[in-house]
Amino acid sequence: MGGGLWLTAQVDSLFAGILIYGLGVGLGIGSYLVPLSVATGAWFEKHRTLALGINTVGIGLGTLILVPVAEWLIRTAGWRDAFELMGIGSAIVYFLVALTSFRPPTPPAPVATSISAARKALRRSEFWRLYVAGFLMSVALFIPFVFLVQYAKEQGIASSTAAFLITSLGLGSVLGRLGLGVLGMRLGVLPLIIMCFAIQPIAYIVWLIAGANYPLLLLFAALLGVGYGGFVALSPVAMAGIFGLEGLGGVLGIQYTSAGVGALIGPIAAGAIIDATGSYTVAIVGAIFVSLAAVFSVMPMWRLGSGTPPPPPAIQTRSYLSEPTVWLVSPRSR
């Protein structure tokens, strides 16, 4: 990821910038979430839902803190120097974090086990309901990341004030990850996952009626962040409850491609609609209907209950950080 940011600063054409940033930064971001979820689940069993919520807070904090920092760097040093500084800084941080990492008390499932678990999941309707819902959610979700600040500027809102809308989205995301992570321990994760999907069309309705009303735009961004953040924090635990713990890394890896495809399509489609109509209204209304379709796709999963995986039998491996766990442990390793 750091290399992708640094190389982006060296480009001399828009196409090269899109290609290098998309591959470098995109691959870095896309390859970390599944290992992060798996490692967290391997260390923490009793409070796994909360641990995953805390662990994914960094995404929201990055949106909350680094967006205004990046804007300030670009404004003061220029975009090339800003990208170079962010690339070098992120590479240093990741290197230092890697030095402090160590393996969980139990090994992950072999690759063959993950592949087998993924094949079994692909034969279940619940997997495809979640996949379609995640895709539709992402189609709508990433539109404001690209267009919300520009929309606010066109409504006469100052640039710095408009940029704070993305910060508000990040703050909502942090609150969603922590708050819904705690609630998931008490209420079960599947009902809350469905609620996260339901929050998104409500948020877009707020954007539709907001116009130039800045407090309503802040509310839209915060609501969207809460739903998005809660989904990211709760989805690994929900999938463990539905598909089982063993080999879950392969299941998550396939499932999360839905977000990548949705993120690719949504902003492009919204941009084309905005250019064709000269207005954001049709794109926002479209996002509402797409978000509602995601809700209807996932609603039948309510019958599955809480979605919280039952505690597995303990094994003999122990660590000073947690009780024994069999998160993603193959039968041969027990």
Coordinates of C-alpha atoms in Angstrom, one line a residue:
M1 CA 0.0 0.0 0.0
G2 CA 2.8 2.4 0.9
G3 CA 4.5 1.6 -2.4
G4 CA 1.2 2.2 -4.3
L5 CA 0.9 5.7 -2.7
W6 CA 4.5 6.6 -3.4
L7 CA 4.3 5.4 -7.0
T8 CA 1.1 7.3 -7.6
A9 CA 3.0 10.5 -6.9
Q10 CA 5.3 9.8 -9.8
V11 CA 2.7 9.5 -12.5
D12 CA 2.3 11.9 -15.4
S13 CA -1.2 10.9 -16.7
L14 CA -4.6 10.3 -15.2
F15 CA -4.8 6.7 -16.6
A16 CA -1.4 5.8 -15.0
G17 CA -2.6 7.3 -11.7
I18 CA -5.8 5.3 -11.7
L19 CA -4.0 2.1 -12.6
I20 CA -1.1 2.4 -10.1
Y21 CA -3.3 3.7 -7.3
G22 CA -6.0 1.1 -8.0
L23 CA -3.5 -1.8 -8.1
G24 CA -1.1 -0.7 -5.4
V25 CA -3.4 0.8 -2.8
G26 CA -6.3 -1.4 -3.8
L27 CA -4.4 -4.7 -3.4
G28 CA -3.0 -3.5 -0.1
I29 CA -6.4 -2.6 1.3
G30 CA -8.1 -5.6 -0.2
S31 CA -5.6 -8.2 1.1
Y32 CA -5.6 -7.2 4.8
L33 CA -9.2 -7.6 6.1
V34 CA -9.5 -11.4 5.9
P35 CA -6.2 -12.1 7.7
L36 CA -7.0 -9.4 10.2
S37 CA -10.3 -11.0 11.0
V38 CA -8.9 -14.5 11.2
A39 CA -6.0 -13.5 13.5
T40 CA -8.3 -11.6 15.8
G41 CA -10.7 -14.6 16.0
A42 CA -7.8 -16.9 16.8
W43 CA -6.8 -14.8 19.8
F44 CA -10.1 -13.9 21.3
E45 CA -13.0 -16.4 21.9
K46 CA -15.0 -15.1 24.8
H47 CA -15.4 -11.5 23.5
R48 CA -14.8 -12.2 19.8
T49 CA -17.5 -9.9 18.5
L50 CA -16.2 -6.9 20.5
A51 CA -12.6 -7.8 19.6
L52 CA -13.4 -7.7 15.9
G53 CA -15.3 -4.4 16.3
I54 CA -12.3 -2.8 18.0
N55 CA -9.9 -4.3 15.5
T56 CA -11.8 -2.8 12.6
V57 CA -12.1 0.6 14.2
G58 CA -8.9 1.6 12.5
I59 CA -10.7 1.9 9.2
G60 CA -13.1 4.4 10.7
L61 CA -10.4 6.2 12.5
G62 CA -8.5 6.5 9.2
T63 CA -11.5 8.1 7.6
L64 CA -12.0 10.3 10.6
I65 CA -8.4 11.5 11.0
L66 CA -6.5 11.0 7.8
V67 CA -8.9 12.6 5.4
P68 CA -8.5 16.1 6.8
V69 CA -4.7 15.4 7.2
A70 CA -4.5 14.4 3.6
E71 CA -6.4 17.5 2.5
W72 CA -4.1 19.7 4.5
L73 CA -1.0 18.1 3.0
I74 CA -2.3 18.5 -0.5
R75 CA -3.2 22.1 0.1
T76 CA 0.1 23.0 1.7
A77 CA 2.6 20.7 -0.1
G78 CA 0.9 19.7 -3.3
W79 CA -0.6 16.4 -4.2
R80 CA 2.7 14.7 -5.3
D81 CA 4.5 15.5 -2.1
A82 CA 1.4 14.6 -0.1
F83 CA 1.2 11.1 -1.7
E84 CA 4.9 10.5 -1.2
L85 CA 4.7 11.4 2.5
M86 CA 1.6 9.3 3.0
G87 CA 3.3 6.4 1.2
I88 CA 6.5 6.6 3.2
G89 CA 4.6 7.1 6.4
S90 CA 2.3 4.2 5.9
A91 CA 5.2 1.9 4.9
I92 CA 7.0 2.7 8.1
V93 CA 4.0 2.2 10.3
Y94 CA 3.2 -1.2 8.6
F95 CA 6.8 -2.3 9.1
L96 CA 6.8 -1.4 12.8
V97 CA 3.5 -3.2 13.3
A98 CA 4.9 -6.3 11.5
L99 CA 7.8 -6.4 14.0
T100 CA 5.4 -6.6 16.9
S101 CA 3.1 -9.4 15.4
F102 CA 3.2 -13.0 16.4
R103 CA 1.2 -16.1 15.7
P104 CA -2.0 -16.9 17.5
P105 CA -2.0 -19.9 19.9
T106 CA -3.6 -22.2 17.3
P107 CA -2.6 -22.5 13.7
P108 CA -5.0 -21.6 10.9
A109 CA -6.7 -24.2 8.9
P110 CA -4.7 -25.7 6.0
V111 CA -5.4 -24.3 2.5
A112 CA -7.3 -27.4 1.6
T113 CA -9.6 -27.0 4.5
S114 CA -10.4 -23.4 3.6
I115 CA -11.1 -24.4 0.0
S116 CA -13.4 -27.2 1.1
A117 CA -15.2 -24.8 3.5
A118 CA -15.6 -22.3 0.7
R119 CA -17.0 -25.0 -1.7
K120 CA -19.6 -26.0 0.9
A121 CA -20.6 -22.4 1.5
L122 CA -21.0 -21.8 -2.2
R123 CA -23.7 -24.5 -2.3
R124 CA -25.8 -22.7 0.4
S125 CA -28.5 -20.1 -0.4
E126 CA -27.4 -18.1 2.7
F127 CA -24.0 -17.4 1.2
W128 CA -25.5 -16.0 -2.0
R129 CA -28.0 -13.9 -0.1
L130 CA -25.2 -12.3 1.8
Y131 CA -23.1 -12.0 -1.3
V132 CA -25.9 -10.2 -3.3
A133 CA -26.8 -8.1 -0.3
G134 CA -23.1 -7.1 0.2
F135 CA -22.7 -6.3 -3.5
L136 CA -25.8 -4.1 -3.5
M137 CA -24.9 -2.4 -0.3
S138 CA -21.4 -1.5 -1.7
V139 CA -22.8 -0.2 -5.0
A140 CA -24.6 2.5 -3.0
L141 CA -22.1 2.8 -0.1
F142 CA -19.2 4.2 -2.0
I143 CA -21.0 6.9 -3.9
P144 CA -20.7 9.5 -1.2
F145 CA -17.0 8.8 -0.7
V146 CA -16.5 10.1 -4.3
F147 CA -19.3 12.7 -4.7
L148 CA -20.5 13.9 -1.3
V149 CA -17.8 16.6 -0.8
Q150 CA -18.3 17.9 -4.4
Y151 CA -22.1 17.9 -3.9
A152 CA -21.7 20.0 -0.7
K153 CA -19.5 22.5 -2.5
E154 CA -22.0 22.8 -5.3
Q155 CA -24.6 23.7 -2.6
G156 CA -22.4 26.6 -1.5
I157 CA -20.7 24.9 1.4
A158 CA -17.1 25.9 2.0
S159 CA -14.4 23.3 1.0
S160 CA -13.1 22.6 4.5
T161 CA -16.7 22.3 5.9
A162 CA -17.6 20.0 3.1
A163 CA -14.6 17.8 3.7
F164 CA -15.8 17.4 7.3
L165 CA -18.7 15.3 6.0
I166 CA -16.3 12.5 5.2
T167 CA -14.9 12.9 8.7
S168 CA -18.4 12.6 10.1
L169 CA -18.9 9.4 8.1
G170 CA -15.7 8.0 9.7
L171 CA -16.9 9.0 13.2
G172 CA -20.2 7.2 12.5
S173 CA -18.2 4.2 11.3
V174 CA -16.2 4.1 14.6
L175 CA -19.3 4.3 16.7
G176 CA -21.0 1.6 14.6
R177 CA -18.1 -0.8 15.0
L178 CA -17.7 -0.3 18.7
G179 CA -21.4 0.1 19.7
L180 CA -22.8 -2.7 17.5
G181 CA -19.9 -4.9 18.4
V182 CA -20.9 -4.6 22.1
L183 CA -24.6 -5.1 21.3
G184 CA -23.8 -8.1 19.2
M185 CA -22.5 -9.9 22.3
R186 CA -25.9 -9.5 23.9
L187 CA -28.5 -9.5 21.0
G188 CA -26.8 -11.7 18.5
V189 CA -25.2 -10.5 15.3
L190 CA -27.6 -11.5 12.5
P191 CA -30.5 -9.2 13.7
L192 CA -27.9 -6.3 13.9
I193 CA -26.5 -7.2 10.5
I194 CA -30.0 -6.8 9.0
M195 CA -30.4 -3.5 10.9
C196 CA -27.1 -2.3 9.4
F197 CA -28.5 -3.0 5.9
A198 CA -31.7 -1.2 6.8
I199 CA -29.9 2.0 8.0
Q200 CA -28.4 2.6 4.5
P201 CA -31.7 3.5 2.6
I202 CA -32.8 5.6 5.6
A203 CA -29.5 7.5 5.4
Y204 CA -29.9 8.1 1.6
I205 CA -33.5 9.4 2.2
V206 CA -31.9 12.0 4.5
W207 CA -29.5 13.0 1.8
L208 CA -32.3 13.2 -0.7
I209 CA -34.2 15.8 1.4
A210 CA -31.1 17.5 2.7
G211 CA -30.3 19.9 -0.2
A212 CA -28.0 22.5 1.2
N213 CA -28.9 21.8 4.8
Y214 CA -25.5 21.0 6.4
P215 CA -26.8 19.4 9.6
L216 CA -28.9 17.0 7.6
L217 CA -25.8 16.2 5.4
L218 CA -23.9 15.5 8.6
L219 CA -26.7 13.2 9.8
F220 CA -26.6 11.4 6.5
A221 CA -22.9 10.8 6.7
A222 CA -23.0 9.7 10.3
L223 CA -25.9 7.3 9.7
L224 CA -24.2 5.8 6.7
G225 CA -21.0 5.3 8.7
V226 CA -22.9 3.6 11.6
G227 CA -24.5 1.1 9.2
Y228 CA -21.3 0.5 7.2
G229 CA -19.1 0.2 10.3
G230 CA -21.4 -2.2 12.1
F231 CA -21.6 -4.4 9.1
V232 CA -17.8 -4.7 8.8
A233 CA -17.5 -5.5 12.5
L234 CA -20.3 -8.0 12.7
S235 CA -20.1 -9.9 9.3
P236 CA -17.1 -12.2 10.2
V237 CA -18.9 -13.4 13.4
A238 CA -22.2 -13.8 11.5
M239 CA -20.5 -15.9 8.8
A240 CA -18.8 -18.0 11.5
G241 CA -22.3 -18.7 13.0
I242 CA -23.8 -19.6 9.6
F243 CA -21.0 -21.5 7.9
G244 CA -18.9 -22.7 10.9
L245 CA -15.5 -21.6 12.2
E246 CA -13.3 -24.1 10.4
G247 CA -11.9 -22.8 7.1
L248 CA -13.7 -19.5 7.5
G249 CA -10.9 -17.6 5.9
G250 CA -11.7 -19.0 2.5
V251 CA -15.4 -18.2 2.9
L252 CA -14.6 -14.6 4.0
G253 CA -12.2 -14.2 1.1
I254 CA -14.9 -15.0 -1.5
Q255 CA -17.6 -13.2 0.3
Y256 CA -15.7 -9.9 0.5
T257 CA -15.2 -9.8 -3.3
S258 CA -18.8 -8.6 -3.4
A259 CA -17.8 -5.3 -1.8
G260 CA -15.0 -4.8 -4.2
V261 CA -17.2 -5.4 -7.3
G262 CA -19.9 -3.1 -5.8
A263 CA -17.3 -0.4 -5.0
L264 CA -16.1 -0.5 -8.6
I265 CA -19.6 -0.2 -10.2
G266 CA -21.4 2.2 -7.8
P267 CA -19.3 5.4 -8.2
I268 CA -18.9 4.9 -12.0
A269 CA -22.6 4.4 -12.5
A270 CA -23.5 7.3 -10.2
G271 CA -21.0 9.6 -12.1
A272 CA -22.5 8.6 -15.4
I273 CA -26.0 9.4 -14.1
I274 CA -24.9 12.7 -12.7
D275 CA -23.3 13.7 -15.9
A276 CA -26.3 12.7 -18.0
T277 CA -28.9 14.4 -15.9
G278 CA -26.9 17.3 -14.5
S279 CA -28.3 16.5 -11.1
Y280 CA -27.6 14.3 -8.1
T281 CA -31.2 13.4 -7.5
V282 CA -31.6 10.4 -9.8
A283 CA -28.3 8.9 -8.5
I284 CA -29.5 9.3 -4.9
V285 CA -32.9 7.8 -5.6
G286 CA -31.1 5.0 -7.4
A287 CA -29.0 4.4 -4.3
I288 CA -32.1 4.3 -2.2
F289 CA -33.6 1.5 -4.3
V290 CA -30.4 -0.4 -4.5
S291 CA -30.0 -0.2 -0.7
L292 CA -33.6 -1.4 -0.3
A293 CA -32.9 -4.4 -2.6
A294 CA -30.0 -5.3 -0.3
V295 CA -32.3 -5.3 2.7
F296 CA -34.9 -7.5 1.0
S297 CA -32.0 -9.9 0.0
V298 CA -30.8 -10.4 3.5
M299 CA -34.2 -10.2 5.4
P300 CA -35.0 -14.0 5.1
M301 CA -31.8 -14.7 7.1
W302 CA -33.7 -13.5 10.2
R303 CA -35.0 -17.0 10.6
L304 CA -31.5 -18.3 11.3
G305 CA -31.6 -16.7 14.8
S306 CA -28.7 -14.8 16.4
G307 CA -26.0 -15.9 14.0
T308 CA -23.5 -16.1 16.9
P309 CA -21.3 -19.2 16.7
P310 CA -21.5 -21.6 19.6
P311 CA -18.4 -21.8 21.7
P312 CA -16.1 -24.6 20.4
P313 CA -14.6 -27.3 22.7
A314 CA -11.4 -26.2 24.3
I315 CA -8.1 -27.6 23.3
Q316 CA -4.8 -27.8 25.2
T317 CA -3.0 -24.9 23.5
R318 CA -3.0 -21.9 25.9
S319 CA -1.7 -18.3 25.7
Y320 CA -1.5 -15.4 28.1
L321 CA -3.8 -13.3 25.9
S322 CA -6.9 -15.5 25.7
E323 CA -8.6 -18.7 26.6
P324 CA -8.0 -21.7 24.3
T325 CA -9.7 -21.4 20.9
V326 CA -10.3 -23.6 17.9
W327 CA -11.0 -20.6 15.5
L328 CA -10.2 -22.0 12.1
V329 CA -8.4 -25.1 13.5
S330 CA -8.6 -28.2 11.3
P331 CA -9.6 -31.6 12.7
R332 CA -6.0 -32.8 12.3
S333 CA -4.7 -30.0 14.6
R334 CA -7.0 -30.9 17.5

